[in-house]
Coordinates of C-alpha atoms in Angstrom, one line a residue:
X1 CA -24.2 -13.7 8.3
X2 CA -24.1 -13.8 12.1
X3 CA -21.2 -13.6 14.3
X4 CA -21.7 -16.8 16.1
X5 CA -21.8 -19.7 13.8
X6 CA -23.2 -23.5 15.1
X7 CA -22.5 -22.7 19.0
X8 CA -23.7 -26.2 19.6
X9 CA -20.9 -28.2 17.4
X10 CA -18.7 -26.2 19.4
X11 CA -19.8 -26.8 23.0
X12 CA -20.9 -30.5 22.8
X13 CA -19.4 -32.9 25.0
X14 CA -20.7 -36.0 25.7
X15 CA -21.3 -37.5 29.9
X16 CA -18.2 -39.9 29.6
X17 CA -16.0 -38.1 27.3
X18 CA -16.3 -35.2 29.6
X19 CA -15.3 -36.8 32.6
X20 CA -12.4 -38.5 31.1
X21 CA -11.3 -35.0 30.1
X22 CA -11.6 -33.3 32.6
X23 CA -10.6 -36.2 35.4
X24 CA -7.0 -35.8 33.6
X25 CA -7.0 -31.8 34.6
X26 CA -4.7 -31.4 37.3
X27 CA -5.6 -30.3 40.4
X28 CA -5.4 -26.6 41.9
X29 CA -2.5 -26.7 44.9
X30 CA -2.9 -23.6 47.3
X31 CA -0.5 -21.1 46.6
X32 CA 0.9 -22.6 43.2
X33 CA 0.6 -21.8 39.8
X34 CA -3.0 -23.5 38.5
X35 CA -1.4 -24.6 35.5
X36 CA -3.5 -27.4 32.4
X37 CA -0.8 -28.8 31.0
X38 CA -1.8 -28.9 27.2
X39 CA -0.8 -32.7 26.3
X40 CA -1.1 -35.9 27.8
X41 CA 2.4 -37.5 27.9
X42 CA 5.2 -35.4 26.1
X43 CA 3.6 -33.5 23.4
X44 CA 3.3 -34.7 19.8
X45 CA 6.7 -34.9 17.8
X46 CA 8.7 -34.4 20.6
X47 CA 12.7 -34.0 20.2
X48 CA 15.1 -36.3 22.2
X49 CA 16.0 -34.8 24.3
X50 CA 13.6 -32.1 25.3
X51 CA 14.2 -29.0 24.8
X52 CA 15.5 -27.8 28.5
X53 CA 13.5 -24.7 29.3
X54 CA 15.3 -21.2 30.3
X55 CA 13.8 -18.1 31.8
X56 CA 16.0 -14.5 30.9
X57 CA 15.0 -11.7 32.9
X58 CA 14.8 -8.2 31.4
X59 CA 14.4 -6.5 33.7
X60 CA 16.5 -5.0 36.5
X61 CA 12.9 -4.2 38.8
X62 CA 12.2 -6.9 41.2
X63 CA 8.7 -4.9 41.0
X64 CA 8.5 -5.1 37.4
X65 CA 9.5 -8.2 36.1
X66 CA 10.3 -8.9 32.1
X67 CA 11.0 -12.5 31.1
X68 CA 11.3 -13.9 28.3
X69 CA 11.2 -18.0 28.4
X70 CA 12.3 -20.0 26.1
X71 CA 12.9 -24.3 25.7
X72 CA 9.1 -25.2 26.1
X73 CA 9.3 -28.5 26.9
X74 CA 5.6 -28.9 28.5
X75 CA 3.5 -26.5 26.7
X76 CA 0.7 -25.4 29.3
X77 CA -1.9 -22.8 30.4
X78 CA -1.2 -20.6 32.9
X79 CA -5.1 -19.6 34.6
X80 CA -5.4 -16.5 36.0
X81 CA -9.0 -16.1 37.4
X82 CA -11.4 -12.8 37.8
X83 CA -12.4 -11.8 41.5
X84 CA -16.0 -11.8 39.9
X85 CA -15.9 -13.5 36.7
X86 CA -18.5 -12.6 34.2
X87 CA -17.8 -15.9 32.0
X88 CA -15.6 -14.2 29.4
X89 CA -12.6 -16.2 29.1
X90 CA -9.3 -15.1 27.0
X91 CA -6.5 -17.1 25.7
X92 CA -3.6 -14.7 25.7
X93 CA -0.7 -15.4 23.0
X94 CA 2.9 -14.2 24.1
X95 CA 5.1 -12.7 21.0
X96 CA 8.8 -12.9 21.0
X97 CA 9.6 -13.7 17.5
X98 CA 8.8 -17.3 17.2
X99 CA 11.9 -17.2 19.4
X100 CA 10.7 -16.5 23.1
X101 CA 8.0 -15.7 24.9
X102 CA 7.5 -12.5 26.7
X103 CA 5.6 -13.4 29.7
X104 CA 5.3 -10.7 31.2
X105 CA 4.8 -8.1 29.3
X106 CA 2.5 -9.9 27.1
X107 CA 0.7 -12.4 29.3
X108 CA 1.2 -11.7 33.4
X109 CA 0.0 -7.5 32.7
X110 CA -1.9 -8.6 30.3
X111 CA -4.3 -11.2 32.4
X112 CA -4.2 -8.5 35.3
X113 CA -6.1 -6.3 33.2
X114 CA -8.5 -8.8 31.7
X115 CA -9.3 -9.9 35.5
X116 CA -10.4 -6.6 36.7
X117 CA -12.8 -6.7 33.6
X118 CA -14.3 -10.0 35.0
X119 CA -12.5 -12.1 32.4
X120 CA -10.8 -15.3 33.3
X121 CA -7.4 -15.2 31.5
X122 CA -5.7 -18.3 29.9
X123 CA -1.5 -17.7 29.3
X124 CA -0.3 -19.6 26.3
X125 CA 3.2 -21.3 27.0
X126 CA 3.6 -22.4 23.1
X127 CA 7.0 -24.3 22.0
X128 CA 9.2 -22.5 20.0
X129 CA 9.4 -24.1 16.2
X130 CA 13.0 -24.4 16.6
X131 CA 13.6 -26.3 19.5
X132 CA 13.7 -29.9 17.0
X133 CA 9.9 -30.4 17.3
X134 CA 8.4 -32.3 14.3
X135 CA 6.2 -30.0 11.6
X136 CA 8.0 -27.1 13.4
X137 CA 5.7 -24.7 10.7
X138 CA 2.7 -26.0 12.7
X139 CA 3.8 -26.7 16.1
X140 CA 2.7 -23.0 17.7
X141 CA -0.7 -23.7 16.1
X142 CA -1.5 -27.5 17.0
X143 CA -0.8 -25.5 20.8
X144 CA -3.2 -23.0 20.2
X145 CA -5.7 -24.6 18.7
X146 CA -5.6 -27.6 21.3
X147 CA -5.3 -24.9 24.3
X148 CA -8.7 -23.3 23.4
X149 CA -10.6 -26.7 22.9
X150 CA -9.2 -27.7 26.7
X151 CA -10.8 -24.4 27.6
X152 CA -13.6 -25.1 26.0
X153 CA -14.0 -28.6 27.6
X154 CA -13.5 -27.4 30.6
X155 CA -15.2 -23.9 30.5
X156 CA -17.8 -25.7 33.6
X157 CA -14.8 -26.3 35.4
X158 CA -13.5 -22.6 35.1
X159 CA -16.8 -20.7 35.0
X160 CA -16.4 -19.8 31.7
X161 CA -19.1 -19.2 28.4
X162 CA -18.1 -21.9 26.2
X163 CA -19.5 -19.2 23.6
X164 CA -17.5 -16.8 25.1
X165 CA -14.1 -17.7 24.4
X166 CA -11.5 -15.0 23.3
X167 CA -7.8 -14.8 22.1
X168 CA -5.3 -12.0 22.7
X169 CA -2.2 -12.2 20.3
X170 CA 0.6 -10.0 20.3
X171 CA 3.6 -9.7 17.6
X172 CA 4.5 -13.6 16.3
X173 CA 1.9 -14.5 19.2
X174 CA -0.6 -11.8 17.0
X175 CA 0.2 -14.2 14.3
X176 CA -0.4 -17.0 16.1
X177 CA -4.1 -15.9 17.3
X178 CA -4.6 -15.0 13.4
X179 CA -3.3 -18.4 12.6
X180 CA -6.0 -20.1 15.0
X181 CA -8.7 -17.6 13.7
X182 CA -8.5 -18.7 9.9
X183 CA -7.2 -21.7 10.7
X184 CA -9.2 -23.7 13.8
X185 CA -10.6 -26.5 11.6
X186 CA -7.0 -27.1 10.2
X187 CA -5.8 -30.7 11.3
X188 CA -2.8 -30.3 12.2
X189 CA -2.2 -32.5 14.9
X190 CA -3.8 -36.2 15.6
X191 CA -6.5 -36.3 18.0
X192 CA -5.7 -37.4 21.5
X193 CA -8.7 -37.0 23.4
X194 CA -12.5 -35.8 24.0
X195 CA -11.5 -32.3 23.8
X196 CA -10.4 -32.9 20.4
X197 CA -13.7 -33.5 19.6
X198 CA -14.5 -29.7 20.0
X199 CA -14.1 -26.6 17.8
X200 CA -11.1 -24.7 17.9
X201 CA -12.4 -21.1 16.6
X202 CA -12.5 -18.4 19.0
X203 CA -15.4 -16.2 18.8
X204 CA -13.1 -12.9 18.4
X205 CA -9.8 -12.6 17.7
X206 CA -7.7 -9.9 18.9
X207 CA -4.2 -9.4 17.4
X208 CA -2.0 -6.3 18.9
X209 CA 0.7 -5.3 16.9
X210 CA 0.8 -8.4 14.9
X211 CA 3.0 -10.1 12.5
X212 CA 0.4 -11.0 9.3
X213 CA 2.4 -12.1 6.4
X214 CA 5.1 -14.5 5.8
X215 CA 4.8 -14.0 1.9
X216 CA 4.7 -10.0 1.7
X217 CA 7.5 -7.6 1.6
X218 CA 6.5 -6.1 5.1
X219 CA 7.4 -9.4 6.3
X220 CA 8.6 -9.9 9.7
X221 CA 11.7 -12.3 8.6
X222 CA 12.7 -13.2 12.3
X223 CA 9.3 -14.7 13.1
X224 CA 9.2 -16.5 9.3
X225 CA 12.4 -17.9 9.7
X226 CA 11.6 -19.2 13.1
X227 CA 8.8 -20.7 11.9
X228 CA 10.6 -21.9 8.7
X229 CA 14.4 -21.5 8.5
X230 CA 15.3 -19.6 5.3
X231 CA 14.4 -21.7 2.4
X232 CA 10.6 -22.2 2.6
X233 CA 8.9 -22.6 -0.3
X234 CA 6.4 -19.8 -1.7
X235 CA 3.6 -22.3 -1.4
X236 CA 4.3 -22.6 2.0
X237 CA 4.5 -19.1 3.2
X238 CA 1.0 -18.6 1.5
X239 CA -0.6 -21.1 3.3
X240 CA 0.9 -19.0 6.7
X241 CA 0.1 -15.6 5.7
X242 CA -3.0 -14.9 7.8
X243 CA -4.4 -12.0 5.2
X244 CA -4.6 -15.1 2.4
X245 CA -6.5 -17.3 5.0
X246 CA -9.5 -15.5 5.8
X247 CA -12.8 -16.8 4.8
X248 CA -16.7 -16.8 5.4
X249 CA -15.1 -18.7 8.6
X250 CA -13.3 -16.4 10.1
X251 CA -14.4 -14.7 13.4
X252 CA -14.5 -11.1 14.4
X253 CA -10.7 -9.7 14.7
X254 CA -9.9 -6.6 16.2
X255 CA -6.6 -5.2 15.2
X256 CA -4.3 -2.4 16.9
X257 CA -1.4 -1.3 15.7
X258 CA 1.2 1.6 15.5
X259 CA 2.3 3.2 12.2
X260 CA 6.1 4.4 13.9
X261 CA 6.3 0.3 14.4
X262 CA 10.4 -0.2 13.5
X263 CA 9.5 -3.9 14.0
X264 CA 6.7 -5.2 12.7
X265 CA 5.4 -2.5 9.8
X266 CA 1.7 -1.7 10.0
X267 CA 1.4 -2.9 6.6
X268 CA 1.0 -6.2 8.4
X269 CA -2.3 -5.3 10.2
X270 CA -3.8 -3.1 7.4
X271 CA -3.6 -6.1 4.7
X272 CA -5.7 -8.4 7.2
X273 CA -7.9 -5.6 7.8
X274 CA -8.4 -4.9 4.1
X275 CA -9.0 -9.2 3.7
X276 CA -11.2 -9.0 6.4
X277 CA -13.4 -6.2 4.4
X278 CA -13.2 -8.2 1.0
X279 CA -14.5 -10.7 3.0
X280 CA -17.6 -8.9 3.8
X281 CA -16.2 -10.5 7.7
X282 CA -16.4 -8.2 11.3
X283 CA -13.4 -6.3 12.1
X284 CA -12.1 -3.6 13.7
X285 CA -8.4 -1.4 12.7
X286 CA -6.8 1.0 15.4
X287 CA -3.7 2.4 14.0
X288 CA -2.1 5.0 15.8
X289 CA 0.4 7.6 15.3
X290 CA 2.8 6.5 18.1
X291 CA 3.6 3.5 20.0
X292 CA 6.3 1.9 18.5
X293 CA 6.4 -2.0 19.4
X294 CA 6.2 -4.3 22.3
X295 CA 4.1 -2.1 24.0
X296 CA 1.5 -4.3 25.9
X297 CA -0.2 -2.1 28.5
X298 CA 2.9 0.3 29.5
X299 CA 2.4 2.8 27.2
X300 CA 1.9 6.5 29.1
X301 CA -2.3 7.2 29.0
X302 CA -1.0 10.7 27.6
X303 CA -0.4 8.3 24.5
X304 CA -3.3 7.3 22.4
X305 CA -2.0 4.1 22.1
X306 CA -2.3 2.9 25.6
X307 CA -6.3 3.0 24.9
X308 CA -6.6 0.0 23.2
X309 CA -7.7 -2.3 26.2
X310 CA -10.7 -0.2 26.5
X311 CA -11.3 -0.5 23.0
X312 CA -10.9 -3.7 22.6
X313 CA -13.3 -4.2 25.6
X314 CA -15.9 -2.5 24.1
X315 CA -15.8 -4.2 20.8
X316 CA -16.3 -7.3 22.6
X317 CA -19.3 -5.6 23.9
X318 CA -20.3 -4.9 21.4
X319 CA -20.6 -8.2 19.6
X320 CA -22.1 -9.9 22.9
X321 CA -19.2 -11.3 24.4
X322 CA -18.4 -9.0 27.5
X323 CA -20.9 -8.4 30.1
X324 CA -21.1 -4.6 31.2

């Protein structure tokens, strides 16, 4: 079965529709953030108030900053374009439990990286389910899944390969990027716009030290109970266990993680990894010996580990999405 499945229902958008979209894009300012907010108006079951957002800093480096946000009001992308983009785009996915995000680590280093490949890098600012958002069990996905169709829509805008579009998830946010890549055609928001109109499914996944399961043993119970306090039904937590999702579907997903993990056990990424091969569906497993978790890109190069950029690069290669 190829790996690209029906590129044109997913980069098909009509004259009008597309300037409507992409005439409510905002504007660039010199010096400022380029920032697409993902919603037009406050976003879809929206507390009263808003959550009031809160940044926590880490780190005790003015160099090296480490935030961790949290109180999404105004769930966004952050763009961080390539000096000499080759039309690969990546959505990058923040973990921090279902509790924060950790910008930094997993979406500032991260997009620096991804630039000096050529690829134009997309930062996820997702709300956090328990911030009194409606369908809190959905909330993180009806943001991912509506962040990569505003990417897609506006892939002319950005340079991008509307075939070419990638996600980077790490920890809950690894979830999160599994989430979108067995679930894209999942409706789990109403349509507000022309983008809507647009697929949803990345055309590789890449989760890096990921929670999986909500249903298993090797369950990450701070990211489940995030997303669904602690008396979810076992019906429920099914339905969110990424390895129990997977189908004929489901994109490439390239999977990294480390087997001394105290967090999130491997166990998480060698269950998708074994679904992905019952499948008969493209994947790739890099488990390593050390790493622990939260590692991002600051892992020592004397440690295997830290190789996983490159090897994620040349998977996507591989498949025909990365130039080079």
């Amino acid at each position: 079965m190829p790996v690209f499945e029906d590129l044109t229902r997913r980069t098909m958008l009509t004259g009008m529709a597309a300037t409507a979209t992409f005439a409510a894009l905002p504007a660039h300012a010199a010096g400022a953030d380029e920032v697409l907010p993902l919603w037009p108006g406050s976003p879809p079951g929206a507390p009263s108030p808003l959550p009031k957002p809160s940044t926590e800093e880490r780190s005790k480096n003015p160099a090296a900053p480490d935030r961790w946000l949290r109180g999404i009001d105004r769930p966004s992308l952050t763009v961080r374009r390539a000096a000499n983009p080759n039309g690969t785009a990546v959505m990058l996915m923040p973990g921090g439990g279902y509790g924060f995000l950790a910008i930094d680590n997993e979406g500032e280093e991260q997009a620096r990286w991804l630039n000096a490949q050529g690829i134009t890098a997309f930062i996820l600012r997702y709300r956090i389910p328990t911030d009194g958002w409606a369908n809190r069990s959905t909330v993180p996905l009806a943001d991912a899944q509506r962040g990569l169709r505003l990417i897609r829509a506006s892939a002319k805008r950005y340079g991008v390969d509307p075939a070419k579009l990638l996600v980077i998830g790490f920890s809950a946010g690894g979830h999160l990027a599994g989430s979108l890549a067995t679930r894209h055609a999942e409706r789990v928001y109403t349509p507000v716009d022309a983008a809507d109109q647009l697929s949803a499914r990345p055309d590789l996944a890449g989760l890096i030290y990921p929670v999986v399961s909500m249903s298993a043993p090797f369950t990450h119970i701070g990211s489940r109970d995030q997303l669904f306090g602690t008396d979810a039904d076992a019906k429920a937590l099914d339905a969110a266990s990424v390895e129990k999702r997977v189908t004929g579907d489901t994109p490439p997903i390239f999977l990294t993680h480390a087997s001394d993990d105290g967090l999130v056990p491997i166990e998480n990424s060698i269950a998708l990894y074994q679904a992905l091969l019952a499948a008969k569906r493209p994947g790739e497993l890099h488990a390593f010996d050390q790493g622990g978790h939260g590692f991002g890109v600051r892992l020592a190069k004397t440690v295997p580990a830290s190789a996983w950029p490159t090897l994620f690069a040349a998977y996507a290669r591989r498949l025909g999405l990365l130039a080079g």
